Short mmCIF file of C-alpha atoms in Angstrom, two decimals:
data_model
loop_
_atom_site.label_atom_id
_atom_site.label_comp_id
_atom_site.label_asym_id
_atom_site.label_seq_id
_atom_site.Cartn_x
_atom_site.Cartn_y
_atom_site.Cartn_z
CA MET A 1 -6.46 -35.87 -1.34
CA LYS A 2 -6.83 -32.08 -1.28
CA GLN A 3 -6.34 -31.92 2.48
CA ALA A 4 -3.28 -34.12 2.30
CA THR A 5 -1.75 -31.87 -0.35
CA LEU A 6 -2.61 -28.73 1.64
CA LYS A 7 -0.93 -30.16 4.74
CA ARG A 8 2.33 -30.57 2.83
CA ILE A 9 2.55 -26.81 2.18
CA PRO A 10 5.42 -25.46 4.32
CA ALA A 11 4.58 -23.13 7.20
CA VAL A 12 5.19 -19.42 6.72
CA HIS A 13 7.53 -19.19 9.74
CA HIS A 14 9.72 -21.92 8.20
CA LEU A 15 9.86 -20.07 4.89
CA GLN A 16 10.77 -16.82 6.67
CA SER A 17 14.08 -18.29 7.81
CA HIS A 18 14.90 -20.00 4.52
CA ALA A 19 18.14 -18.98 2.80
CA CYS A 20 16.16 -17.71 -0.22
CA ALA A 21 14.14 -15.41 2.05
CA VAL A 22 17.31 -13.99 3.60
CA ALA A 23 18.77 -13.44 0.14
CA LEU A 24 15.67 -11.60 -1.09
CA ILE A 25 15.58 -9.36 1.97
CA GLU A 26 19.18 -8.40 1.29
CA LYS A 27 18.66 -8.04 -2.47
CA TYR A 28 15.72 -5.65 -2.22
CA GLN A 29 16.57 -4.08 1.17
CA ILE A 30 13.08 -4.81 2.50
CA ASP A 31 11.63 -5.66 5.91
CA LEU A 32 10.70 -9.22 6.82
CA ALA A 33 7.06 -8.14 6.94
CA VAL A 34 7.16 -7.09 3.28
CA LEU A 35 8.64 -10.42 2.24
CA THR A 36 6.13 -12.31 4.39
CA THR A 37 3.22 -10.58 2.66
CA GLN A 38 4.51 -11.75 -0.72
CA VAL A 39 5.12 -15.30 0.53
CA LYS A 40 1.59 -15.51 1.95
CA HIS A 41 0.19 -14.24 -1.34
CA GLN A 42 1.97 -16.97 -3.29
CA LEU A 43 0.83 -19.64 -0.82
CA ASP A 44 -2.76 -18.43 -1.10
CA LEU A 45 -2.58 -18.85 -4.88
CA VAL A 46 -1.32 -22.42 -4.44
CA ARG A 47 -4.08 -23.27 -1.94
CA ALA A 48 -6.74 -21.89 -4.27
CA LEU A 49 -5.49 -24.06 -7.14
CA ILE A 50 -5.42 -27.15 -4.94
CA LEU A 51 -8.99 -26.57 -3.71
CA GLN A 52 -10.17 -26.09 -7.29
CA ASP A 53 -8.48 -29.32 -8.39
CA LYS A 54 -6.31 -27.27 -10.72
CA TRP A 55 -3.00 -27.87 -9.00
CA THR A 56 -0.65 -29.65 -11.35
CA GLY A 57 2.48 -28.45 -9.66
CA ILE A 58 5.19 -30.28 -7.82
CA ASP A 59 4.93 -31.68 -4.30
CA PRO A 60 4.52 -28.69 -1.89
CA SER A 61 6.88 -30.34 0.59
CA SER A 62 9.73 -30.59 -1.92
CA LYS A 63 12.75 -28.32 -2.31
CA GLN A 64 11.71 -27.65 -5.89
CA PHE A 65 8.41 -26.22 -4.66
CA VAL A 66 10.14 -23.87 -2.22
CA HIS A 67 12.58 -22.62 -4.85
CA ALA A 68 9.77 -22.11 -7.37
CA LEU A 69 7.77 -20.21 -4.75
CA PHE A 70 10.67 -17.88 -3.96
CA SER A 71 11.31 -17.42 -7.68
CA ASN A 72 7.75 -16.11 -8.00
CA VAL A 73 8.24 -13.90 -4.96
CA ASP A 74 11.43 -12.52 -6.52
CA ARG A 75 9.61 -11.72 -9.77
CA HIS A 76 6.77 -9.95 -7.95
CA LEU A 77 9.13 -7.95 -5.74
CA LYS A 78 11.07 -6.80 -8.78
CA GLN A 79 7.85 -5.75 -10.48
CA HIS A 80 6.49 -3.84 -7.48
CA LEU A 81 9.74 -2.23 -6.35
CA THR A 82 11.03 -1.13 -9.74
CA PRO A 83 10.19 2.57 -10.38
CA GLU A 84 7.44 3.12 -12.94
CA LEU A 85 9.13 6.31 -14.12
CA ARG A 86 12.38 5.23 -15.74
CA PRO A 87 14.87 6.26 -18.42
CA VAL A 88 13.93 5.70 -22.05
CA VAL A 89 16.10 5.69 -25.17
CA ASN A 90 14.41 8.09 -27.59
CA ALA A 91 14.79 6.77 -31.12
CA THR A 92 11.43 8.10 -32.31
CA GLY A 93 12.71 10.90 -34.50
CA THR A 94 11.02 13.55 -32.33
CA VAL A 95 13.43 15.75 -30.37
CA LEU A 96 10.92 17.28 -27.94
CA HIS A 97 8.75 14.22 -27.42
CA THR A 98 6.03 15.35 -25.00
CA ASN A 99 5.23 11.78 -23.91
CA LEU A 100 8.92 11.14 -23.17
CA GLY A 101 9.47 14.27 -21.07
CA ARG A 102 10.40 16.84 -23.72
CA SER A 103 13.82 18.38 -23.03
CA ARG A 104 16.73 16.40 -21.68
CA LEU A 105 18.76 18.44 -19.20
CA SER A 106 22.41 19.33 -19.72
CA GLU A 107 25.06 17.64 -17.60
CA LYS A 108 25.68 20.85 -15.66
CA ALA A 109 21.97 21.22 -14.95
CA ILE A 110 21.79 17.62 -13.74
CA GLU A 111 24.77 18.17 -11.46
CA GLN A 112 23.16 21.29 -10.02
CA VAL A 113 19.86 19.50 -9.43
CA VAL A 114 21.60 16.64 -7.64
CA ALA A 115 23.58 19.09 -5.49
CA VAL A 116 20.54 21.00 -4.24
CA ALA A 117 18.46 17.83 -3.88
CA ARG A 118 21.12 16.19 -1.72
CA ASN A 119 21.69 19.24 0.47
CA TYR A 120 19.92 22.20 2.00
CA ALA A 121 19.93 25.19 -0.35
CA ASN A 122 19.50 28.96 -0.12
CA ILE A 123 16.16 28.84 -1.94
CA GLU A 124 14.67 31.61 0.21
CA TYR A 125 17.66 32.76 2.19
CA ASP A 126 19.93 35.73 1.44
CA LEU A 127 23.40 34.44 2.31
CA GLU A 128 24.92 37.92 2.11
CA GLN A 129 22.45 39.61 4.46
CA GLY A 130 21.53 36.60 6.58
CA VAL A 131 17.78 37.21 6.15
CA ARG A 132 14.91 35.70 4.22
CA GLY A 133 15.24 36.11 0.46
CA SER A 134 13.14 35.51 -2.66
CA ARG A 135 13.25 32.26 -4.62
CA GLN A 136 12.37 34.26 -7.74
CA GLU A 137 15.56 36.32 -7.55
CA LEU A 138 17.70 33.20 -7.97
CA VAL A 139 16.84 32.83 -11.64
CA CYS A 140 14.88 35.89 -12.67
CA LYS A 141 17.97 38.07 -12.92
CA LEU A 142 19.25 35.56 -15.48
CA VAL A 143 15.95 35.69 -17.39
CA LYS A 144 16.31 39.46 -17.54
CA GLU A 145 19.88 39.21 -18.83
CA VAL A 146 19.14 36.73 -21.64
CA THR A 147 15.82 38.29 -22.75
CA GLY A 148 16.33 42.00 -22.07
CA ALA A 149 13.15 42.14 -19.97
CA GLU A 150 12.79 44.54 -17.03
CA ALA A 151 11.63 41.75 -14.71
CA ALA A 152 10.48 38.14 -14.65
CA ILE A 153 8.72 35.49 -12.58
CA VAL A 154 8.76 31.70 -12.87
CA VAL A 155 5.78 29.37 -12.33
CA ASN A 156 5.34 25.65 -12.84
CA ASN A 157 4.44 25.60 -16.57
CA ASN A 158 3.34 27.89 -19.38
CA ALA A 159 -0.35 27.01 -19.01
CA ALA A 160 -0.02 28.23 -15.41
CA ALA A 161 1.66 31.39 -16.68
CA VAL A 162 -1.27 32.10 -19.01
CA PHE A 163 -3.74 31.38 -16.21
CA MET A 164 -1.92 33.66 -13.79
CA ILE A 165 -1.61 36.61 -16.18
CA LEU A 166 -5.28 36.49 -17.15
CA SER A 167 -6.41 35.98 -13.55
CA VAL A 168 -4.44 38.92 -12.22
CA PHE A 169 -5.02 41.44 -14.99
CA ALA A 170 -8.23 40.44 -16.76
CA ARG A 171 -10.68 38.96 -14.25
CA GLN A 172 -14.16 40.29 -14.98
CA LYS A 173 -12.68 42.20 -17.91
CA GLU A 174 -12.30 41.68 -21.64
CA VAL A 175 -9.33 40.24 -23.50
CA ILE A 176 -9.11 40.85 -27.23
CA ILE A 177 -7.65 37.98 -29.24
CA SER A 178 -7.67 36.93 -32.88
CA ARG A 179 -9.94 34.02 -33.81
CA GLY A 180 -6.99 32.47 -35.58
CA GLN A 181 -5.11 32.20 -32.27
CA LEU A 182 -7.69 30.39 -30.13
CA VAL A 183 -5.49 27.34 -30.05
CA GLU A 184 -5.60 24.04 -28.25
CA ILE A 185 -2.24 23.55 -26.54
CA GLY A 186 -2.45 19.80 -26.01
CA GLY A 187 -4.40 17.42 -23.80
CA SER A 188 -7.65 19.26 -24.76
CA PHE A 189 -6.48 22.41 -22.93
CA ARG A 190 -7.70 25.36 -24.92
CA ILE A 191 -6.84 29.05 -24.60
CA SER A 192 -10.55 29.90 -24.59
CA THR A 193 -11.24 27.44 -21.76
CA ILE A 194 -8.35 28.72 -19.66
CA MET A 195 -9.61 32.24 -20.23
CA GLU A 196 -13.07 31.30 -18.97
CA GLU A 197 -11.60 29.71 -15.83
CA THR A 198 -9.79 32.94 -14.98
CA GLY A 199 -12.99 34.97 -15.14
CA ALA A 200 -11.84 36.91 -18.18
CA THR A 201 -14.22 37.58 -21.05
CA LEU A 202 -13.03 36.50 -24.47
CA ARG A 203 -13.46 39.08 -27.23
CA GLU A 204 -12.75 37.42 -30.57
CA VAL A 205 -11.77 39.57 -33.53
CA GLY A 206 -10.94 38.92 -37.16
CA THR A 207 -11.27 35.54 -38.82
CA THR A 208 -9.37 32.27 -38.77
CA ASN A 209 -6.90 33.45 -41.38
CA MET A 210 -7.20 37.25 -41.42
CA THR A 211 -7.01 39.71 -38.52
CA HIS A 212 -6.28 43.39 -39.16
CA PRO A 213 -5.09 46.13 -36.76
CA LEU A 214 -8.45 47.88 -37.04
CA ASP A 215 -10.18 44.72 -35.73
CA TYR A 216 -8.37 45.16 -32.41
CA VAL A 217 -8.90 48.90 -32.17
CA GLU A 218 -12.63 48.71 -32.89
CA ALA A 219 -13.08 46.02 -30.22
CA VAL A 220 -11.69 48.15 -27.37
CA THR A 221 -14.25 49.16 -24.74
CA LEU A 222 -14.07 50.68 -21.26
CA ASN A 223 -13.96 47.12 -19.91
CA THR A 224 -11.01 45.98 -22.07
CA ALA A 225 -7.97 44.94 -20.04
CA MET A 226 -5.67 43.38 -22.59
CA MET A 227 -4.77 42.66 -26.18
CA MET A 228 -3.45 39.10 -26.35
CA LYS A 229 -1.48 37.33 -29.04
CA VAL A 230 -0.83 33.59 -29.08
CA HIS A 231 2.11 32.42 -31.15
CA SER A 232 1.26 29.45 -33.37
CA SER A 233 3.81 27.13 -31.84
CA ASN A 234 2.03 23.91 -32.76
CA PHE A 235 0.28 24.74 -36.02
CA LYS A 236 0.53 26.89 -39.14
CA VAL A 237 -2.04 28.79 -41.14
CA VAL A 238 -0.74 29.21 -44.67
CA GLY A 239 -1.99 30.84 -47.83
CA PHE A 240 -4.15 33.94 -47.70
CA THR A 241 -3.35 35.09 -44.16
CA GLU A 242 -2.61 38.19 -42.12
CA MET A 243 -1.90 38.59 -38.43
CA VAL A 244 -0.87 41.66 -36.48
CA GLU A 245 2.84 41.86 -35.64
CA SER A 246 4.00 42.13 -32.03
CA GLN A 247 5.32 45.68 -32.32
CA LEU A 248 2.05 47.00 -33.74
CA LEU A 249 -0.01 45.11 -31.15
CA ALA A 250 2.11 46.64 -28.39
CA LYS A 251 1.62 50.15 -29.80
CA MET A 252 -2.14 49.75 -30.19
CA ALA A 253 -2.45 48.50 -26.62
CA SER A 254 -0.30 51.32 -25.30
CA ASP A 255 -2.33 53.92 -27.21
CA ASN A 256 -5.46 52.55 -25.55
CA GLN A 257 -3.78 52.28 -22.12
CA ILE A 258 -4.26 48.54 -21.85
CA ILE A 259 -1.83 45.62 -21.51
CA SER A 260 -0.25 43.82 -24.47
CA TYR A 261 0.56 40.16 -23.81
CA GLU A 262 2.07 37.50 -26.06
CA ASP A 263 2.01 33.82 -25.24
CA LEU A 264 5.10 32.58 -27.07
CA GLY A 265 4.73 28.97 -26.01
CA SER A 266 8.09 27.56 -27.09
CA GLY A 267 10.39 30.31 -25.87
CA ALA A 268 13.44 30.24 -28.14
CA LEU A 269 16.62 31.87 -26.82
CA PHE A 270 18.75 30.34 -29.60
CA ASP A 271 18.35 31.73 -33.12
CA PHE A 272 17.42 28.56 -35.02
CA GLU A 273 16.09 30.61 -37.94
CA ARG A 274 19.62 31.87 -38.59
CA TYR A 275 20.52 28.30 -39.52
CA GLY A 276 17.46 27.76 -41.67
CA ILE A 277 15.44 25.91 -39.04
CA GLY A 278 11.93 27.30 -38.70
CA ASP A 279 10.92 30.86 -37.97
CA GLU A 280 10.48 30.79 -34.20
CA PRO A 281 10.75 34.35 -32.82
CA LEU A 282 13.46 34.99 -30.25
CA VAL A 283 12.09 35.97 -26.85
CA SER A 284 14.49 38.92 -26.76
CA LYS A 285 13.13 40.29 -30.06
CA VAL A 286 9.53 40.07 -28.87
CA ILE A 287 10.46 41.84 -25.64
CA ALA A 288 12.28 44.51 -27.67
CA SER A 289 9.15 45.04 -29.78
CA GLY A 290 7.53 46.66 -26.76
CA VAL A 291 5.09 43.96 -25.67
CA ASP A 292 4.29 44.38 -21.97
CA LEU A 293 4.35 40.70 -21.04
CA VAL A 294 5.46 37.46 -22.66
CA SER A 295 5.27 33.90 -21.37
CA PHE A 296 6.97 30.72 -22.56
CA SER A 297 7.88 27.18 -21.56
CA GLY A 298 11.09 26.09 -19.91
CA ASP A 299 11.16 22.55 -21.33
CA LYS A 300 10.64 23.20 -25.03
CA LEU A 301 13.14 25.06 -27.24
CA LEU A 302 14.72 26.59 -24.15
CA GLY A 303 15.95 23.10 -23.25
CA GLY A 304 15.46 23.27 -19.48
CA PRO A 305 13.03 21.86 -16.90
CA GLN A 306 9.25 22.16 -16.99
CA ALA A 307 8.46 25.75 -16.03
CA GLY A 308 6.47 28.74 -17.16
CA ILE A 309 8.50 31.92 -17.52
CA ILE A 310 6.81 35.33 -17.53
CA ALA A 311 8.95 38.30 -18.55
CA GLY A 312 8.17 41.93 -19.20
CA LYS A 313 7.50 45.29 -17.56
CA LYS A 314 8.56 45.51 -13.92
CA GLU A 315 5.38 47.15 -12.65
CA LEU A 316 3.33 44.26 -14.01
CA ILE A 317 5.69 41.54 -12.79
CA ASP A 318 5.59 43.14 -9.33
CA GLN A 319 1.81 42.73 -9.29
CA LEU A 320 2.15 39.07 -10.26
CA GLU A 321 4.67 38.44 -7.48
CA LYS A 322 2.33 39.91 -4.86
CA HIS A 323 -0.67 37.84 -5.96
CA GLN A 324 -1.64 34.67 -4.04
CA LEU A 325 -1.25 32.62 -7.21
CA ALA A 326 2.49 33.26 -7.04
CA ARG A 327 2.63 30.86 -4.08
CA VAL A 328 0.13 28.41 -5.54
CA LEU A 329 2.08 28.10 -8.79
CA ARG A 330 5.64 28.45 -7.52
CA VAL A 331 8.40 26.00 -8.48
CA ASP A 332 10.63 23.94 -6.21
CA LYS A 333 14.38 24.09 -5.64
CA MET A 334 15.22 21.37 -8.17
CA THR A 335 13.37 23.16 -10.96
CA LEU A 336 15.10 26.41 -10.04
CA ALA A 337 18.49 24.66 -10.01
CA ALA A 338 17.97 23.18 -13.48
CA LEU A 339 16.60 26.42 -14.90
CA GLU A 340 19.45 28.50 -13.47
CA SER A 341 22.08 26.21 -14.97
CA THR A 342 20.30 26.20 -18.36
CA LEU A 343 20.03 29.99 -18.46
CA ARG A 344 23.70 30.38 -17.50
CA ALA A 345 24.62 28.30 -20.54
CA TYR A 346 22.89 30.87 -22.77
CA LYS A 347 24.91 33.62 -21.13
CA GLN A 348 28.06 31.98 -22.50
CA GLY A 349 26.91 32.53 -26.07
CA GLU A 350 26.37 30.02 -28.85
CA GLY A 351 28.97 27.60 -27.49
CA GLY A 352 27.17 27.49 -24.17
CA ALA A 353 23.79 27.02 -25.84
CA LEU A 354 25.13 24.00 -27.72
CA THR A 355 25.83 22.24 -24.39
CA ILE A 356 22.05 22.08 -23.93
CA PRO A 357 20.88 18.73 -25.37
CA THR A 358 17.76 20.11 -27.08
CA VAL A 359 19.71 22.79 -28.93
CA ARG A 360 22.56 20.42 -29.74
CA GLU A 361 20.28 17.66 -31.07
CA ILE A 362 18.34 20.04 -33.29
CA MET A 363 21.59 21.44 -34.67
CA LEU A 364 23.28 18.08 -35.38
CA ASP A 365 24.04 17.77 -39.09
CA ILE A 366 23.23 14.60 -40.99
CA GLU A 367 26.88 13.50 -41.09
CA GLN A 368 27.02 13.44 -37.28
CA VAL A 369 23.77 11.49 -37.07
CA GLY A 370 25.06 9.12 -39.74
CA LYS A 371 28.14 8.30 -37.68
CA LYS A 372 25.91 7.15 -34.84
CA ALA A 373 23.92 4.97 -37.24
CA ASP A 374 27.16 3.47 -38.61
CA HIS A 375 28.32 2.74 -35.08
CA LEU A 376 25.08 0.89 -34.34
CA ILE A 377 25.39 -1.15 -37.53
CA GLN A 378 29.01 -2.07 -36.73
CA LEU A 379 28.01 -3.38 -33.31
CA LEU A 380 25.16 -5.38 -34.83
CA ILE A 381 27.42 -7.22 -37.30
CA ASP A 382 27.88 -10.47 -35.43
CA GLY A 383 26.72 -13.12 -37.88
CA ASP A 384 23.32 -13.60 -36.23
CA VAL A 385 21.11 -14.54 -39.19
CA ARG A 386 17.95 -13.92 -37.13
CA LEU A 387 18.65 -10.19 -37.13
CA GLU A 388 18.41 -8.09 -40.29
CA TYR A 389 19.09 -4.37 -40.56
CA ALA A 390 19.25 -1.52 -43.06
CA ILE A 391 20.14 2.15 -43.02
CA LYS A 392 18.58 5.09 -44.84
CA GLN A 393 18.02 8.85 -44.67
CA ASP A 394 14.81 10.12 -43.11
CA GLN A 395 13.35 13.20 -41.44
CA SER A 396 13.32 14.06 -37.73
CA THR A 397 10.80 16.49 -36.26
CA ILE A 398 11.18 19.01 -33.45
CA GLY A 399 7.90 18.16 -31.70
CA GLY A 400 6.71 19.34 -28.29
CA GLY A 401 4.31 21.85 -29.79
CA THR A 402 7.11 23.76 -31.51
CA LEU A 403 8.17 24.58 -35.08
CA PRO A 404 5.18 22.90 -36.77
CA GLU A 405 5.90 21.09 -40.04
CA GLU A 406 9.63 21.73 -39.57
CA THR A 407 11.77 18.67 -40.34
CA ILE A 408 15.49 17.99 -40.15
CA ASP A 409 17.47 15.55 -42.29
CA SER A 410 18.29 12.47 -40.24
CA VAL A 411 19.44 8.86 -40.49
CA VAL A 412 17.46 5.83 -39.34
CA VAL A 413 18.33 2.19 -38.86
CA GLY A 414 15.68 -0.34 -39.81
CA VAL A 415 15.66 -3.61 -37.86
CA LYS A 416 13.89 -6.91 -38.49
CA VAL A 417 13.89 -9.94 -36.21
CA LYS A 418 12.86 -13.15 -37.92
CA GLY A 419 9.57 -14.42 -36.58
CA LEU A 420 8.45 -11.06 -35.19
CA SER A 421 6.22 -8.44 -36.76
CA ALA A 422 7.33 -4.80 -36.64
CA ALA A 423 4.59 -4.06 -34.09
CA LYS A 424 5.70 -6.95 -31.84
CA LEU A 425 9.34 -5.90 -32.09
CA HIS A 426 8.33 -2.35 -31.20
CA LYS A 427 6.52 -3.59 -28.07
CA LEU A 428 9.35 -5.86 -26.92
CA MET A 429 11.88 -3.05 -27.34
CA ARG A 430 9.85 -0.47 -25.42
CA THR A 431 8.96 -2.86 -22.58
CA GLY A 432 12.48 -4.13 -22.11
CA THR A 433 15.34 -2.87 -19.97
CA PRO A 434 16.42 -0.39 -21.11
CA ALA A 435 13.20 0.78 -22.71
CA VAL A 436 13.95 1.68 -26.34
CA VAL A 437 11.22 3.59 -28.18
CA GLY A 438 11.53 3.59 -31.94
CA LYS A 439 8.83 3.92 -34.59
CA VAL A 440 6.89 1.68 -36.95
CA GLN A 441 6.49 2.92 -40.50
CA GLU A 442 5.35 0.95 -43.55
CA ASN A 443 5.32 -2.29 -41.54
CA ALA A 444 8.97 -1.84 -40.55
CA TYR A 445 10.65 -0.96 -37.25
CA TRP A 446 13.01 2.03 -37.36
CA LEU A 447 15.44 3.68 -34.95
CA ASP A 448 16.08 7.39 -35.61
CA MET A 449 19.60 8.08 -34.38
CA ARG A 450 19.39 11.87 -33.95
CA MET A 451 18.55 11.81 -30.22
CA VAL A 452 20.41 8.60 -29.38
CA LEU A 453 23.49 9.27 -27.24
CA ASP A 454 26.77 7.45 -27.85
CA HIS A 455 26.55 5.47 -24.61
CA GLU A 456 23.01 4.38 -25.52
CA ILE A 457 24.08 2.62 -28.74
CA PRO A 458 25.50 -0.48 -26.97
CA MET A 459 22.32 -0.51 -24.88
CA ILE A 460 20.21 -0.69 -28.04
CA VAL A 461 22.37 -3.54 -29.33
CA ALA A 462 21.94 -5.46 -26.06
CA ALA A 463 18.19 -4.86 -26.16
CA LEU A 464 17.97 -6.17 -29.73
CA HIS A 465 19.94 -9.30 -28.94
CA HIS A 466 17.69 -9.91 -25.94
CA VAL A 467 14.66 -9.62 -28.20
CA VAL A 468 16.22 -12.16 -30.57
CA GLN A 469 16.46 -14.62 -27.69
CA LEU A 470 12.87 -13.90 -26.71
CA ALA A 471 11.79 -14.51 -30.29
CA ASN A 472 13.12 -18.06 -30.03
CA VAL A 473 11.18 -18.64 -26.81
CA ILE A 474 8.01 -17.17 -28.32
CA LYS A 475 8.28 -19.65 -31.19
#
């Protein structure tokens, strides 16, 4: 019986010329060999079931069998050929969501990235002189203009910037830092650990909550290379506290003929504090305080691509540029394109800064967010009794290791699908197409509308209606 059933399985070469095979090759733009591998895999599964007396399927010689087989092949091809990295609708209430890629690029930045990705680009070619140029010059002149620094260099992220600075200037030497600033920057990466990897010796001063100027001065030895300050981008110490200001740190370091360096982390070029949002220091103000070097991220409050930007005194930046790590940690043309476009927006003033999605989304007032929530509700009103929804005010967060404890008034839409728990609804929404990531709070599923774009609202509606249909199947 088994052998008779096995013999009725169609031959691979017959399946290769079937109309369904031709259609799949055209649909996925694949070679015949790729399709054949998938067909053989499906046939092997059928044979295994037959040999184990577990085959309850239709007759292998029938048309229904062939169509079912190609349906499985289609599903597997879609699964394997669909990119794992794909767009996500961020309805979490966190603007700079680290797990969702932090900053969203501006339209101009995207256009610039596409242009240089599609074509050759003058990444290391001086078009005026017709000779080799420097990739750093493409964006570093803009960094200087928007921060007031003498010079700058760009590496692939801020952790790399910290590593490079300590490696170049403090290897086998001491770095003085307050105990209250020995932070963990995410993913178990700690300032103290990075410092050890660079060969620098950590010299802790002060206490968790109190560090005085005299603590730094008394710690200076002949082997001291640097006084370092780490801005508390992702935490706050409140109450009975004291930390040394940037200007005083710079003066103390200068008086002792050593380097002053501040790791700003977030790197704000827009004055959010002016609008009552946090107290993040502007990069330009820290530079103006006299600190020799600062470093900050490109994809946090700056609103650009992932990058680590080092700005400061020219003589020190020159040393960084000449070091071998400059090549190891350098960024590619697409990062440079996105960063250049983002920095140019800041040159245009506040209006230009507001074209950057991160800045714009943080600055949205609650009325603007509410309009998006109302739009979503209007599209959901279709008489489907299986779908319930509500609207309320809530709080968004900045996230991304920036502006800790800072919240912004927002509006959220709560959704309930009959027959589904909030956790199940959350999973179906985030695993669908498009992937919509909301949040579950108090056993309810919520969509924060602050970061949702206008064109994404109909996509959310379609995703919800698809989930409703799935809920019926699940029942």
